[in-house]
Coordinates of C-alpha atoms and ligand atoms in Angstrom, one line a residue:
M1 CA 0.0 0.1 0.0
R2 CA 1.5 3.4 -1.0
Y3 CA -0.8 5.4 1.1
D4 CA -1.4 5.2 5.1
F5 CA -4.6 5.2 6.3
S6 CA -3.6 4.0 9.9
T7 CA -3.8 7.7 11.9
H8 CA -5.2 10.9 10.7
S9 CA -4.8 14.7 11.9
D10 CA -6.8 15.5 15.1
R11 CA -9.8 17.4 14.3
E12 CA -11.0 17.9 18.1
N13 CA -9.9 21.4 18.1
S14 CA -11.1 22.3 14.2
R15 CA -14.4 23.7 13.3
A16 CA -15.5 20.5 12.1
E17 CA -19.0 20.1 12.4
K18 CA -18.7 16.8 13.6
Y19 CA -17.0 18.1 16.6
T20 CA -18.5 21.6 17.2
L21 CA -22.0 20.2 17.2
R22 CA -21.5 17.3 19.5
E23 CA -23.0 19.1 22.3
E24 CA -26.0 20.5 20.7
L25 CA -26.7 16.9 19.4
F26 CA -25.7 14.4 21.9
G27 CA -25.9 16.6 25.0
T28 CA -22.1 16.2 25.8
E29 CA -18.7 16.4 24.7
D30 CA -17.9 13.0 25.8
V31 CA -18.6 11.2 22.5
L32 CA -16.4 9.8 19.9
P33 CA -18.4 11.6 16.7
A34 CA -19.4 8.9 14.0
W35 CA -22.1 10.6 12.4
V36 CA -21.7 13.6 9.9
A37 CA -20.6 12.1 6.1
D38 CA -17.3 13.6 6.1
M39 CA -13.9 11.0 6.8
N40 CA -11.5 11.0 9.5
I41 CA -8.8 10.5 6.8
N42 CA -6.5 13.4 5.6
T43 CA -7.6 15.0 2.3
P44 CA -5.1 13.5 -0.2
E45 CA -1.9 15.4 -0.8
F46 CA -1.9 15.6 -4.4
V47 CA -5.4 17.9 -3.8
L48 CA -3.9 20.0 -0.8
D49 CA -0.7 20.4 -3.5
A50 CA -2.8 21.5 -6.2
V51 CA -4.3 24.4 -4.1
K52 CA -1.0 25.6 -2.3
K53 CA 0.3 26.0 -6.0
R54 CA -2.9 27.9 -6.8
L55 CA -1.9 30.3 -3.8
E56 CA 1.5 31.3 -5.2
H57 CA -0.5 33.6 -7.5
P58 CA -1.4 36.5 -5.3
I59 CA -4.7 37.4 -6.8
I60 CA -7.8 35.5 -6.2
G61 CA -10.4 37.3 -8.4
Y62 CA -13.3 36.1 -10.6
E63 CA -12.4 33.1 -12.5
T64 CA -14.1 31.0 -15.1
M65 CA -14.2 27.1 -14.2
P66 CA -11.2 25.7 -16.3
Q67 CA -12.5 23.7 -19.1
S68 CA -9.4 21.2 -18.0
A69 CA -11.3 20.6 -15.0
F70 CA -14.3 19.1 -16.5
E71 CA -12.3 17.4 -19.0
A72 CA -10.9 15.5 -16.2
Q73 CA -14.1 14.4 -14.8
I74 CA -15.4 13.6 -18.0
E75 CA -12.2 11.2 -18.5
W76 CA -12.7 9.8 -15.3
M77 CA -16.5 8.9 -15.6
K78 CA -15.7 7.3 -19.0
R79 CA -12.9 5.0 -17.4
E80 CA -14.7 4.1 -14.2
H81 CA -18.1 4.0 -15.2
G82 CA -18.6 3.8 -18.7
I83 CA -20.4 7.0 -19.3
S84 CA -20.1 9.6 -22.2
Y85 CA -20.3 13.2 -21.3
E86 CA -20.0 16.4 -23.5
L87 CA -18.6 19.4 -21.8
E88 CA -21.6 21.5 -22.7
D89 CA -23.7 18.5 -20.5
L90 CA -22.0 19.6 -17.3
L91 CA -22.7 22.6 -14.8
Y92 CA -20.8 23.3 -11.7
S93 CA -22.6 23.2 -8.7
H94 CA -21.2 24.0 -5.0
S95 CA -23.5 21.3 -3.6
V96 CA -25.2 18.3 -4.9
V97 CA -28.4 19.4 -2.4
A98 CA -28.5 22.3 -3.9
S99 CA -28.5 20.9 -7.5
M100 CA -31.5 18.8 -6.1
D101 CA -33.3 21.8 -4.9
L102 CA -33.1 23.3 -8.5
A103 CA -34.4 20.2 -10.2
I104 CA -37.1 20.3 -7.7
D105 CA -37.5 23.9 -8.6
A106 CA -37.3 23.0 -12.5
F107 CA -39.2 20.2 -12.9
S108 CA -42.2 20.3 -10.5
E109 CA -44.5 23.0 -9.2
I110 CA -46.3 23.5 -5.9
G111 CA -48.6 20.6 -5.1
D112 CA -46.9 18.3 -7.6
K113 CA -46.0 14.8 -6.2
V114 CA -42.0 13.8 -5.9
I115 CA -41.1 10.0 -5.6
V116 CA -38.5 9.4 -2.7
Q117 CA -37.6 6.0 -1.3
T118 CA -37.2 6.0 2.5
P119 CA -35.2 5.4 4.7
I120 CA -33.4 8.3 2.9
Y121 CA -30.7 11.0 3.5
P122 CA -32.8 13.7 5.2
P123 CA -32.2 16.5 2.8
F124 CA -34.4 14.7 0.4
L125 CA -37.6 15.2 2.5
A126 CA -36.5 18.8 3.6
S127 CA -36.1 20.1 0.1
L128 CA -39.5 18.8 -0.7
R129 CA -41.0 20.2 2.3
E130 CA -39.4 23.5 1.9
Q131 CA -40.8 23.7 -1.7
K132 CA -44.1 22.6 -0.8
R133 CA -44.3 19.6 -3.2
E134 CA -46.1 16.6 -1.8
V135 CA -43.8 13.6 -0.9
L136 CA -44.8 10.4 -2.6
K137 CA -43.1 8.2 -0.3
N138 CA -42.0 4.6 -1.9
P139 CA -40.5 3.0 1.2
L140 CA -37.7 0.5 0.5
K141 CA -38.5 -3.1 1.7
Q142 CA -35.8 -5.7 3.2
G143 CA -35.0 -9.0 1.8
S144 CA -34.4 -11.9 3.6
D145 CA -30.7 -11.2 4.1
G146 CA -31.3 -7.8 5.2
R147 CA -30.5 -6.1 1.7
Y148 CA -33.0 -3.4 0.9
L149 CA -34.8 -3.5 -2.3
F150 CA -37.3 -1.3 -4.3
D151 CA -40.9 -1.8 -3.8
I152 CA -41.9 -1.5 -7.3
E153 CA -45.5 -2.7 -6.8
D154 CA -46.0 0.1 -4.1
L155 CA -44.7 2.5 -6.5
R156 CA -46.8 1.4 -9.5
A157 CA -50.1 1.7 -7.0
K158 CA -49.2 5.1 -6.0
I159 CA -48.1 7.0 -9.2
D160 CA -50.5 9.4 -10.6
D161 CA -50.8 12.3 -13.1
K162 CA -49.6 14.7 -10.2
T163 CA -46.2 12.6 -9.9
K164 CA -43.5 14.7 -11.8
L165 CA -40.5 13.6 -10.3
L166 CA -38.1 10.9 -9.0
L167 CA -35.4 11.8 -6.4
L168 CA -33.2 8.7 -6.8
C169 CA -30.5 7.9 -4.3
S170 CA -27.7 5.4 -6.2
P171 CA -25.6 4.4 -4.2
H172 CA -28.5 4.6 -1.6
N173 CA -27.6 6.8 1.7
P174 CA -28.3 5.1 4.3
V175 CA -28.8 1.6 3.4
G176 CA -25.5 1.2 1.4
R177 CA -27.3 -0.4 -1.8
V178 CA -25.5 -0.7 -5.4
W179 CA -28.8 -0.7 -7.4
R180 CA -28.5 -3.4 -10.0
R181 CA -29.3 -3.0 -13.8
E182 CA -32.5 -5.0 -13.6
E183 CA -33.5 -3.1 -10.5
L184 CA -33.1 0.5 -12.0
E185 CA -34.6 -1.0 -15.4
E186 CA -37.8 -1.3 -13.3
I187 CA -38.1 2.3 -12.3
L188 CA -37.1 3.6 -15.6
E189 CA -39.8 1.7 -17.3
L190 CA -42.2 3.2 -14.6
C191 CA -40.7 7.0 -15.2
L192 CA -40.8 6.6 -18.7
E193 CA -44.8 5.2 -18.8
H194 CA -45.4 8.5 -16.6
N195 CA -43.1 10.9 -18.2
I196 CA -41.5 11.5 -15.1
V197 CA -38.1 13.2 -14.6
V198 CA -35.5 11.4 -12.9
F199 CA -32.7 13.1 -10.4
S200 CA -30.1 10.9 -9.8
D201 CA -28.0 11.8 -6.9
E202 CA -24.8 9.7 -7.6
I203 CA -22.4 11.4 -5.1
H204 CA -21.5 7.7 -3.6
S205 CA -20.8 6.2 -7.1
D206 CA -17.1 6.2 -6.6
L207 CA -17.4 4.5 -3.1
V208 CA -18.4 1.2 -4.4
Y209 CA -16.9 -2.1 -3.1
A210 CA -16.2 -5.2 -5.3
P211 CA -17.7 -7.1 -7.0
N212 CA -20.5 -4.3 -6.6
R213 CA -20.6 -1.9 -9.7
H214 CA -22.2 1.3 -9.8
I215 CA -24.6 1.5 -12.8
P216 CA -25.3 5.1 -13.6
F217 CA -29.0 5.9 -14.3
V218 CA -28.1 7.5 -17.8
T219 CA -26.4 4.4 -19.0
L220 CA -29.5 2.1 -18.8
S221 CA -30.5 3.5 -22.5
Q222 CA -30.9 6.5 -24.8
K223 CA -34.4 7.0 -23.1
A224 CA -32.8 7.0 -19.7
R225 CA -30.3 9.7 -20.7
D226 CA -33.2 11.8 -22.0
I227 CA -35.1 12.1 -18.7
T228 CA -32.1 12.2 -16.2
I229 CA -30.4 14.9 -14.2
T230 CA -27.4 13.3 -12.4
A231 CA -25.4 15.2 -9.9
I232 CA -21.9 13.7 -8.9
G233 CA -19.4 14.9 -6.3
V234 CA -15.8 14.7 -5.6
G235 CA -16.5 15.6 -2.1
K236 CA -17.3 12.4 -0.5
T237 CA -14.9 10.4 -2.5
F238 CA -11.6 12.3 -1.8
N239 CA -12.6 13.7 1.3
M240 CA -12.8 17.3 0.6
A241 CA -16.5 18.3 1.3
G242 CA -15.2 21.7 2.5
F243 CA -14.5 22.7 -0.9
A244 CA -18.1 22.7 -1.4
M245 CA -17.5 21.3 -5.4
S246 CA -19.9 18.9 -7.2
S247 CA -21.5 19.1 -10.7
V248 CA -24.5 18.4 -12.7
A249 CA -24.8 16.2 -15.7
I250 CA -27.6 16.8 -18.1
A251 CA -27.4 15.4 -21.8
N252 CA -31.1 16.1 -22.6
K253 CA -30.6 19.8 -24.2
A254 CA -34.4 20.7 -23.8
L255 CA -34.1 19.5 -19.9
R256 CA -30.9 21.3 -19.6
E257 CA -32.6 24.6 -20.5
R258 CA -35.1 24.0 -18.1
F259 CA -33.0 23.3 -15.2
L260 CA -30.7 26.4 -16.3
Q261 CA -33.6 28.8 -16.0
S262 CA -33.6 27.9 -12.0
Y263 CA -29.8 27.7 -11.9
R264 CA -29.2 31.2 -13.6
R265 CA -31.6 32.8 -11.3
V266 CA -29.3 31.9 -8.0
H267 CA -26.3 32.9 -9.6
I268 CA -24.1 29.6 -8.7
G269 CA -21.4 30.9 -11.2
H270 CA -18.3 29.2 -11.4
G271 CA -17.6 28.5 -7.9
S272 CA -14.3 29.1 -5.8
V273 CA -11.0 29.1 -7.5
L274 CA -9.3 26.9 -5.1
S275 CA -12.0 24.1 -5.2
Q276 CA -11.6 24.2 -9.2
V277 CA -8.2 23.2 -9.0
A278 CA -8.9 20.7 -5.7
F279 CA -11.7 19.3 -8.1
E280 CA -9.2 18.8 -11.3
A281 CA -6.4 17.4 -9.2
A282 CA -8.6 14.8 -7.5
Y283 CA -9.8 13.5 -11.1
R284 CA -6.5 13.4 -12.5
E285 CA -4.5 11.8 -9.6
G286 CA -7.0 10.3 -7.6
R287 CA -7.6 6.6 -8.8
E288 CA -4.5 4.9 -6.7
W289 CA -5.4 6.8 -3.7
L290 CA -9.0 5.9 -4.2
E291 CA -8.7 2.2 -4.8
E292 CA -6.3 1.8 -1.5
L293 CA -8.9 3.7 0.3
K294 CA -11.8 1.4 -0.6
V295 CA -9.7 -1.9 0.7
H296 CA -9.0 0.5 4.0
L297 CA -12.7 1.4 4.5
F298 CA -14.2 -2.3 3.8
G299 CA -11.4 -3.4 6.6
N300 CA -12.9 -0.9 8.7
Y301 CA -16.3 -2.4 8.1
E302 CA -15.4 -5.8 8.6
L303 CA -14.3 -4.5 12.3
L304 CA -17.4 -3.6 12.9
E305 CA -19.2 -6.6 11.4
E306 CA -17.1 -9.0 13.7
V307 CA -17.7 -6.9 16.7
C308 CA -21.2 -7.4 15.9
K309 CA -20.9 -11.2 15.4
K310 CA -19.0 -11.5 19.0
H311 CA -22.4 -10.2 20.3
N312 CA -24.4 -12.8 18.4
N313 CA -25.7 -9.8 16.1
I314 CA -27.4 -8.1 18.7
I315 CA -27.1 -5.2 16.6
K316 CA -25.6 -5.7 12.9
P317 CA -24.9 -3.7 9.9
V318 CA -26.8 -4.6 7.0
P319 CA -24.7 -5.8 3.9
I320 CA -22.9 -3.0 2.6
E321 CA -22.5 -2.4 -1.0
A322 CA -21.3 1.2 -1.1
T323 CA -20.4 4.3 1.0
Y324 CA -18.7 4.9 4.5
L325 CA -21.9 4.6 6.2
A326 CA -23.4 1.5 7.9
W327 CA -27.0 1.2 8.7
V328 CA -26.9 -0.6 11.7
D329 CA -29.9 -2.9 12.8
C330 CA -30.5 -1.9 16.5
R331 CA -33.7 -3.9 17.0
G332 CA -32.3 -7.0 18.5
L333 CA -31.8 -4.8 21.8
G334 CA -35.1 -4.3 22.3
L335 CA -35.0 -0.5 23.0
N336 CA -37.1 2.2 21.8
N337 CA -35.6 4.6 19.8
R338 CA -34.7 7.2 22.5
A339 CA -33.1 4.3 24.5
I340 CA -31.1 3.0 21.4
K341 CA -29.8 6.7 21.2
D342 CA -28.9 6.7 24.8
F343 CA -27.3 3.4 24.6
F344 CA -24.9 4.7 21.8
I345 CA -24.1 8.4 23.7
Q346 CA -24.1 7.2 27.4
D347 CA -22.9 3.5 27.4
A348 CA -20.7 3.5 24.0
K349 CA -19.8 7.0 23.9
L350 CA -20.2 7.5 20.3
G351 CA -22.3 10.0 18.4
L352 CA -24.0 8.0 15.5
N353 CA -27.1 9.4 13.4
N354 CA -30.6 8.2 14.6
G355 CA -32.3 5.7 12.1
L356 CA -35.7 8.2 12.5
S357 CA -33.9 11.4 10.8
F358 CA -34.4 9.2 7.8
S359 CA -37.7 9.3 8.3
K360 CA -40.1 6.7 10.0
E361 CA -38.6 3.5 8.0
G362 CA -35.2 4.2 10.0
S363 CA -36.9 3.1 13.1
G364 CA -34.4 0.8 15.0
F365 CA -31.7 1.7 12.9
M366 CA -28.5 4.0 13.6
R367 CA -25.8 5.3 11.0
L368 CA -22.4 4.8 11.8
N369 CA -19.9 6.6 9.9
F370 CA -16.8 4.0 9.7
G371 CA -15.0 6.6 7.2
V372 CA -12.0 6.8 9.8
S373 CA -8.4 6.0 10.1
R374 CA -7.8 2.5 11.2
D375 CA -6.8 3.7 15.0
E376 CA -10.2 5.3 15.4
M377 CA -12.3 2.5 14.1
Q378 CA -10.5 0.4 16.6
E379 CA -11.5 2.5 19.1
I380 CA -15.0 2.7 17.9
V381 CA -15.2 -1.0 18.0
R382 CA -13.6 -1.1 21.5
R383 CA -16.6 1.0 22.7
I384 CA -19.1 -1.0 21.3
D385 CA -17.7 -4.3 22.6
R386 CA -17.5 -2.6 26.0
A387 CA -20.9 -1.6 25.9
L388 CA -22.3 -4.4 24.7
S389 CA -21.2 -6.8 27.3
E390 CA -22.3 -4.4 29.9
F391 CA -25.6 -4.5 28.3
K392 CA -25.6 -8.1 28.2
D393 CA -24.8 -8.3 32.0
E394 CA -27.2 -5.9 33.2
Ligands
LIG1 C1 -26.9 10.9 -0.9 C2 -26.4 12.4 -0.7 N1 -26.3 13.6 -1.3 C3 -26.0 14.8 -1.1 C4 -25.1 14.8 0.1 C5 -24.4 16.2 0.0 O1 -24.0 16.7 -1.0 P1 -23.2 18.2 -1.0 O2 -22.4 18.6 0.1 O3 -22.6 18.2 -1.9 O4 -24.5 19.0 -1.1 C6 -24.7 13.7 0.9 C7 -23.9 14.1 2.0 O5 -24.0 13.4 2.8 C8 -25.3 12.6 0.5 O6 -25.1 11.5 1.1

């Protein structure tokens, strides 16, 4: 291994949200935070070096997004995911959530129904609430191995003329699924039948564990390409969320024009000068780092699985296919949601996301961020081990 993920720089006294919001969220500073989705892993040197180099020029003025940055992204997406994009298909966006907000604005109206598959990353629901769209909830269902599946029959029964948009999360946060081609094709068929536009949030698409393979929604067919807006980000993959940099890909010109009407209004522009160079460096130089990172992350996940097995899976993560976010089934504890939360804060001294924040279908679950250095993962596992041992003794 060329890169070392065994330790990371201390963030305790930085402005990292994970730490600054501890008291507010968990009522104590005495928790090891394993919640917000950034990693306790150093942002790669090649990204930081590119930024330092840019700072050698002492003027940070208005600058256009360099074409070479999008070219680097196009090469990456072709090589890693078999997608072909043209430069004109891609737009800068500082945030995937902002892109989703704009898509909701552009492709639906107040009172329209928008499909969301729960449990889900909370801003999906918040964005719809704020824009007064009706949420068409299509809960995921669990298979016998714990893996989550689309419920196509439920969706078919609920879609009607007011349904205008589907917010797809692929790979899915929090359930860690990488949707198979056949599953996505069933969704596509329904969307085509009912003229539904698809906003595909693919921010986690580079964090997929072999043998799973991410299938970009647009690669299903030309028809899929024609109805899809895809959001892609480097922030998760290379642990650089603080650069606030992502992109939106829209191959269909008519759809892009509609999106641009909302996009231009909010003056998103070209983003930050430093983010632009960070984005390009990540796509140009990040492949080997990412391959090693994924091996490291999966090793962390296995440590979590091991400690759960040691305690007869009284809590257990659903099988993970992508992301560094484990969706942990805590129903075996026999506690209500409040008590599950307290168990992690007071007994394990860990700050996790409550399952309920991903909608009511998250009841009985917690989300644990294992995107950490090995040292920190070992500490997380030690705390879980201790807390579960004490829980059984009581
Ligand atoms: C599925 C998903 N979409 C979007 C985001 C946030 O992206 P951004 O910071 O670019 O808005 C996250 C962050 O956790 C996420 O998990």
